[in-house]
Backbone as JSON, one array per atom type, in Angstrom:
{
  "sequence": "QDNKEYMLSLIKYFTNIYDSVDFSIAAAIAQIESNYTANSMLNKNNIFGGMSGGSLIRYKNIEYGILSYIKLLNDGYFQKGLTTVETIGRIYNPTYNEQGEKIAKPSWVSKVNKALEEFVNIDTTVDLATINSLKNQV",
  "N": [[-7.4, 4.92, -6.8], [-9.8, 2.33, -6.82], [-10.98, 0.44, -4.1], [-13.18, -1.3, -2.86], [-13.56, -2.98, -0.62], [-11.65, -2.01, 1.19], [-12.59, 0.63, 1.56], [-15.11, 0.06, 2.68], [-14.23, -1.14, 5.03], [-13.19, 1.08, 6.33], [-15.54, 2.56, 6.66], [-16.86, 0.84, 8.42], [-15.06, 1.0, 10.6], [-15.15, 3.78, 11.3], [-17.89, 4.05, 11.83], [-18.05, 2.57, 14.09], [-16.75, 4.21, 15.85], [-18.29, 6.57, 15.74], [-20.9, 5.73, 16.91], [-23.64, 6.08, 16.72], [-24.3, 6.18, 14.12], [-25.65, 4.28, 11.58], [-24.16, 1.55, 10.14], [-25.03, 0.1, 7.84], [-26.76, 1.86, 6.5], [-25.0, 4.01, 5.97], [-23.1, 2.71, 4.32], [-24.77, 1.92, 2.22], [-25.71, 4.37, 1.16], [-23.29, 5.46, 0.2], [-22.76, 3.5, -1.68], [-24.8, 3.9, -3.64], [-24.27, 6.49, -4.37], [-21.6, 6.62, -5.32], [-20.82, 4.09, -6.04], [-18.5, 3.1, -5.13], [-16.56, 3.24, -7.03], [-16.57, 5.35, -8.82], [-14.71, 7.37, -10.74], [-14.72, 10.18, -10.88], [-15.45, 10.9, -8.33], [-13.74, 9.4, -6.66], [-11.27, 10.46, -7.36], [-11.33, 12.72, -5.91], [-11.42, 11.8, -3.4], [-13.92, 11.35, -2.32], [-16.61, 9.65, -1.52], [-19.29, 9.92, -1.25], [-20.64, 11.89, -2.59], [-20.6, 14.49, -1.61], [-21.12, 17.94, -1.73], [-20.0, 21.31, -2.33], [-20.37, 24.68, -2.92], [-21.35, 24.09, -5.46], [-19.75, 22.12, -6.54], [-17.99, 18.95, -6.29], [-16.73, 18.1, -3.09], [-13.32, 18.08, -2.24], [-11.15, 15.88, -0.65], [-8.2, 15.36, 1.34], [-7.25, 12.74, 1.49], [-8.49, 9.35, 1.11], [-9.16, 8.25, 3.54], [-9.62, 10.45, 5.24], [-11.7, 11.58, 3.82], [-13.73, 9.64, 4.1], [-13.98, 9.57, 6.88], [-14.93, 12.2, 7.26], [-17.38, 12.01, 5.94], [-18.76, 10.11, 7.56], [-18.78, 11.52, 9.95], [-20.33, 13.71, 9.16], [-22.79, 12.37, 8.7], [-23.26, 11.56, 11.34], [-23.32, 14.03, 12.88], [-25.06, 15.69, 11.42], [-27.35, 14.25, 10.91], [-28.0, 11.58, 12.24], [-27.58, 12.22, 15.0], [-29.48, 14.11, 15.25], [-31.82, 12.77, 15.22], [-32.57, 11.83, 12.77], [-32.79, 9.02, 11.35], [-33.58, 7.14, 9.53], [-33.76, 6.01, 6.11], [-35.62, 7.53, 4.72], [-36.0, 9.85, 6.35], [-33.43, 10.88, 6.41], [-33.02, 11.28, 3.69], [-34.77, 13.39, 3.18], [-33.32, 15.62, 3.78], [-30.77, 15.11, 2.66], [-31.22, 14.38, -0.03], [-33.47, 15.95, -1.28], [-36.85, 16.58, -2.47], [-39.95, 17.91, -3.68], [-43.31, 17.11, -2.94], [-46.58, 16.71, -4.5], [-48.21, 18.28, -2.92], [-46.54, 20.25, -2.15], [-44.85, 19.7, -0.06], [-41.75, 19.08, 1.51], [-39.9, 16.27, 0.77], [-38.09, 13.13, 0.83], [-36.4, 12.3, -2.15], [-38.13, 10.01, -4.02], [-36.99, 8.07, -5.83], [-34.33, 8.0, -5.02], [-34.58, 7.09, -2.37], [-35.61, 4.53, -2.89], [-33.42, 3.36, -4.28], [-31.4, 3.46, -2.3], [-32.59, 1.87, -0.31], [-32.68, -0.58, -1.67], [-29.91, -1.05, -1.99], [-29.26, -1.3, 0.67], [-29.86, -3.93, 1.3], [-27.6, -5.37, 0.68], [-25.91, -4.78, 2.78], [-26.96, -5.25, 5.31], [-26.92, -7.07, 8.37], [-24.18, -7.53, 8.37], [-21.05, -8.23, 9.76], [-19.63, -5.79, 11.64], [-17.27, -5.56, 12.89], [-13.98, -4.55, 12.97], [-10.48, -4.22, 12.74], [-7.47, -2.28, 13.19], [-5.26, -3.56, 12.05], [-6.36, -5.13, 10.03], [-7.44, -3.13, 8.42], [-5.06, -1.76, 7.69], [-3.8, -3.81, 6.27], [-5.57, -4.11, 4.11], [-5.29, -1.58, 3.01], [-2.71, -1.66, 2.04], [-3.09, -3.21, -0.16], [-4.16, -1.6, -2.03]],
  "CA": [[-7.75, 3.57, -7.2], [-10.91, 1.88, -6.0], [-10.88, -0.79, -3.33], [-14.43, -1.26, -2.1], [-13.38, -3.64, 0.67], [-10.93, -1.07, 2.04], [-13.51, 1.72, 1.91], [-16.1, -0.48, 3.62], [-13.6, -1.33, 6.34], [-13.12, 2.4, 6.94], [-16.89, 2.89, 7.11], [-17.07, 0.05, 9.65], [-14.23, 1.55, 11.67], [-15.64, 5.07, 11.76], [-19.23, 3.92, 12.43], [-17.84, 2.07, 15.44], [-16.4, 5.39, 16.66], [-19.55, 7.35, 15.75], [-21.76, 4.54, 16.98], [-25.05, 6.35, 16.42], [-24.46, 6.06, 12.65], [-25.9, 2.9, 11.13], [-23.22, 1.13, 9.09], [-25.68, -0.31, 6.6], [-27.23, 3.07, 5.8], [-23.82, 4.73, 5.47], [-22.55, 1.94, 3.21], [-25.72, 1.93, 1.1], [-25.69, 5.69, 0.53], [-22.05, 5.55, -0.58], [-22.91, 2.59, -2.82], [-25.59, 4.47, -4.73], [-23.7, 7.76, -4.8], [-20.34, 6.47, -6.06], [-20.57, 2.67, -6.3], [-17.12, 2.88, -4.68], [-15.7, 3.15, -8.2], [-16.71, 6.51, -9.7], [-13.45, 8.12, -10.79], [-14.94, 11.61, -10.6], [-15.5, 11.06, -6.87], [-12.54, 8.85, -6.03], [-10.17, 11.4, -7.58], [-11.45, 13.75, -4.88], [-11.55, 11.06, -2.14], [-15.28, 11.66, -1.91], [-17.44, 8.51, -1.97], [-20.7, 10.14, -0.93], [-21.23, 12.96, -3.39], [-20.65, 15.74, -0.87], [-20.92, 19.11, -2.59], [-19.83, 22.64, -1.75], [-20.24, 25.67, -3.98], [-21.73, 23.52, -6.74], [-18.84, 21.07, -7.02], [-17.66, 17.93, -5.3], [-15.7, 18.43, -2.09], [-12.07, 17.32, -2.36], [-10.51, 15.56, 0.62], [-6.77, 15.11, 1.14], [-7.08, 11.3, 1.25], [-9.75, 8.61, 1.22], [-9.45, 8.04, 4.96], [-10.21, 11.68, 5.74], [-12.98, 11.73, 3.12], [-14.73, 8.76, 4.71], [-14.21, 10.1, 8.23], [-15.77, 13.39, 7.11], [-18.71, 11.51, 5.58], [-19.4, 9.5, 8.74], [-19.01, 12.62, 10.91], [-21.49, 14.43, 8.63], [-23.98, 11.59, 9.03], [-23.44, 11.61, 12.79], [-23.67, 15.36, 13.38], [-26.13, 16.33, 10.68], [-28.52, 13.39, 10.71], [-28.32, 10.6, 13.31], [-27.68, 12.89, 16.3], [-30.7, 14.93, 15.2], [-32.97, 11.88, 15.16], [-32.86, 11.44, 11.37], [-32.13, 7.72, 11.39], [-34.09, 6.26, 8.48], [-33.43, 6.46, 4.76], [-36.58, 8.56, 4.35], [-35.75, 11.11, 7.07], [-32.12, 11.36, 5.95], [-33.2, 11.75, 2.32], [-35.47, 14.66, 3.16], [-32.27, 16.65, 3.81], [-29.66, 14.69, 1.82], [-31.63, 14.34, -1.43], [-34.89, 16.31, -1.18], [-37.7, 17.05, -3.54], [-41.24, 18.33, -3.12], [-44.43, 16.33, -3.46], [-47.64, 17.51, -5.14], [-48.75, 19.23, -1.95], [-45.52, 21.23, -1.85], [-44.11, 19.3, 1.13], [-40.4, 18.58, 1.27], [-39.77, 14.83, 1.03], [-36.93, 12.49, 0.19], [-36.66, 11.91, -3.54], [-38.5, 8.59, -3.99], [-36.05, 7.2, -6.56], [-33.14, 7.88, -4.17], [-34.97, 6.2, -1.26], [-35.71, 3.19, -3.43], [-32.08, 2.88, -4.57], [-30.69, 3.23, -1.03], [-33.19, 0.7, 0.34], [-32.22, -1.77, -2.4], [-28.51, -1.23, -1.64], [-29.22, -1.74, 2.07], [-29.94, -5.39, 1.35], [-26.21, -5.9, 0.62], [-25.11, -4.41, 3.94], [-27.55, -5.61, 6.6], [-26.4, -8.28, 9.02], [-22.74, -7.68, 8.14], [-20.25, -8.02, 10.96], [-18.94, -4.5, 11.51], [-16.03, -5.61, 13.65], [-12.81, -4.35, 12.13], [-9.35, -3.73, 13.52], [-6.52, -1.5, 12.4], [-4.39, -4.45, 11.29], [-7.1, -5.47, 8.82], [-7.49, -1.91, 7.59], [-3.74, -1.53, 7.11], [-3.57, -4.86, 5.28], [-6.35, -3.76, 2.93], [-4.71, -0.38, 2.41], [-1.51, -2.05, 1.3], [-3.51, -3.85, -1.4], [-4.65, -0.55, -2.93]],
  "C": [[-8.82, 3.04, -6.27], [-10.57, 0.55, -5.33], [-12.07, -0.76, -2.38], [-14.25, -1.87, -0.71], [-12.66, -2.73, 1.66], [-11.84, 0.07, 2.49], [-14.58, 1.25, 2.88], [-15.49, -0.71, 4.99], [-13.45, 0.01, 7.07], [-14.5, 2.85, 7.44], [-17.22, 2.12, 8.39], [-16.33, 0.68, 10.82], [-14.82, 2.86, 12.21], [-17.07, 5.01, 12.3], [-19.14, 3.23, 13.8], [-17.44, 3.2, 16.38], [-17.63, 6.27, 16.82], [-20.68, 6.33, 15.76], [-23.25, 4.83, 16.82], [-25.33, 6.17, 14.93], [-24.6, 4.58, 12.29], [-24.99, 2.57, 9.96], [-23.93, 0.85, 7.77], [-26.22, 0.87, 5.81], [-26.07, 3.83, 5.2], [-23.23, 4.03, 4.24], [-23.45, 1.98, 1.99], [-25.75, 3.29, 0.39], [-24.44, 5.84, -0.33], [-22.12, 4.66, -1.82], [-23.69, 3.26, -3.96], [-25.03, 5.8, -5.21], [-22.46, 7.57, -5.67], [-20.06, 5.05, -6.53], [-19.14, 2.28, -5.93], [-16.13, 2.81, -5.84], [-15.72, 4.4, -9.09], [-15.45, 7.37, -9.65], [-13.62, 9.58, -10.44], [-14.99, 11.87, -9.1], [-14.23, 10.54, -6.22], [-11.33, 9.76, -6.23], [-10.18, 12.52, -6.54], [-11.6, 13.12, -3.48], [-12.9, 11.3, -1.49], [-16.19, 10.56, -2.43], [-18.93, 8.78, -1.8], [-21.35, 11.27, -1.69], [-21.38, 14.27, -2.67], [-20.27, 16.92, -1.75], [-20.71, 20.37, -1.75], [-19.61, 23.61, -2.91], [-20.51, 25.11, -5.36], [-20.78, 22.49, -7.31], [-18.52, 20.1, -5.9], [-16.57, 18.44, -4.36], [-14.51, 17.51, -2.32], [-11.51, 17.12, -0.96], [-9.07, 15.16, 0.36], [-6.42, 13.64, 0.95], [-8.4, 10.6, 1.5], [-10.15, 8.42, 2.68], [-10.14, 9.28, 5.54], [-11.57, 11.92, 5.08], [-14.06, 10.88, 3.76], [-15.01, 9.17, 6.14], [-15.15, 11.29, 8.17], [-17.22, 13.0, 6.79], [-19.44, 10.94, 6.8], [-19.69, 10.58, 9.8], [-20.21, 13.46, 10.46], [-22.78, 13.69, 8.95], [-24.29, 11.65, 10.52], [-24.02, 12.96, 13.23], [-24.91, 15.93, 12.72], [-27.42, 15.53, 10.57], [-28.83, 12.56, 11.95], [-28.45, 11.28, 14.67], [-28.9, 13.81, 16.38], [-31.95, 14.09, 15.08], [-33.37, 11.46, 13.76], [-32.11, 10.13, 11.13], [-32.68, 6.72, 10.37], [-33.71, 6.84, 7.12], [-34.34, 7.62, 4.37], [-36.29, 9.9, 5.05], [-34.4, 11.71, 6.66], [-32.28, 11.98, 4.55], [-33.92, 13.07, 2.2], [-34.5, 15.84, 3.16], [-31.2, 16.36, 2.74], [-30.0, 14.75, 0.32], [-33.13, 14.68, -1.5], [-35.54, 16.62, -2.52], [-39.0, 17.49, -2.88], [-42.34, 17.5, -3.76], [-45.48, 17.28, -4.05], [-48.28, 18.53, -4.22], [-47.73, 20.29, -1.55], [-44.71, 20.91, -0.6], [-42.76, 18.73, 0.73], [-40.35, 17.11, 1.69], [-38.45, 14.34, 0.47], [-37.31, 12.09, -1.23], [-36.93, 10.41, -3.57], [-37.53, 7.65, -4.71], [-34.78, 6.98, -5.73], [-33.43, 6.92, -3.01], [-35.01, 4.77, -1.73], [-34.33, 2.59, -3.69], [-31.31, 2.57, -3.28], [-31.26, 1.99, -0.34], [-32.78, -0.6, -0.35], [-30.76, -2.07, -2.05], [-28.35, -1.72, -0.2], [-29.19, -3.25, 2.2], [-28.54, -6.02, 1.35], [-25.47, -5.72, 1.95], [-25.74, -4.73, 5.29], [-26.96, -6.92, 7.08], [-24.94, -8.56, 8.68], [-22.04, -7.41, 9.47], [-19.44, -6.73, 10.76], [-17.69, -4.43, 12.37], [-14.86, -5.46, 12.67], [-11.69, -3.81, 13.02], [-8.37, -3.01, 12.6], [-5.59, -2.37, 11.57], [-5.07, -4.84, 9.98], [-7.17, -4.28, 7.88], [-6.15, -1.67, 6.93], [-3.4, -2.58, 6.04], [-4.32, -4.55, 3.97], [-5.78, -2.54, 2.23], [-3.5, -0.73, 1.57], [-1.84, -2.75, -0.01], [-3.95, -2.83, -2.45], [-3.58, -0.19, -3.93]]
}
C-alpha cells in the first residue's frame, strides 16, 4: 500500500545517515520512477526502478528497499563525485548524443529537475517516533 509521506520520511532518515546523499535528488528520482504509487514497484518494495537481470529488484520490505536505494546512491554516485542530476543520469539513465558521447537522457533530467522543485528547502529532520507513527497509518 502506498504512503508517500512514510516513504519520504524513510528517505529523510536514511539520507541523514548517508549524509552525502542529497535528499531532494533522492526524493525526486523516486518521484519520477514510481510516483510513490506504482503498484508494479510497490509490490516489490522498490520505489526507484532498480533492475537486475532485466526485471525489478524485489526487497523484503519497503524499509529495506529504501535503505538499499539510498545506499546505492551513496556508494555508486555521491561518494564518487556524481552529485548532480546530470552526472547521476549519465549512469542511472544514460543515452548517447549525436557525437556518440554517453550523456544523461535529457527527458529524464528534465523530469527529475521538475520534481526537485517539490523537495528543495524541505526540513529533513525526522525521528523514529514520527516514522513509526506514519508506518502505523499504512
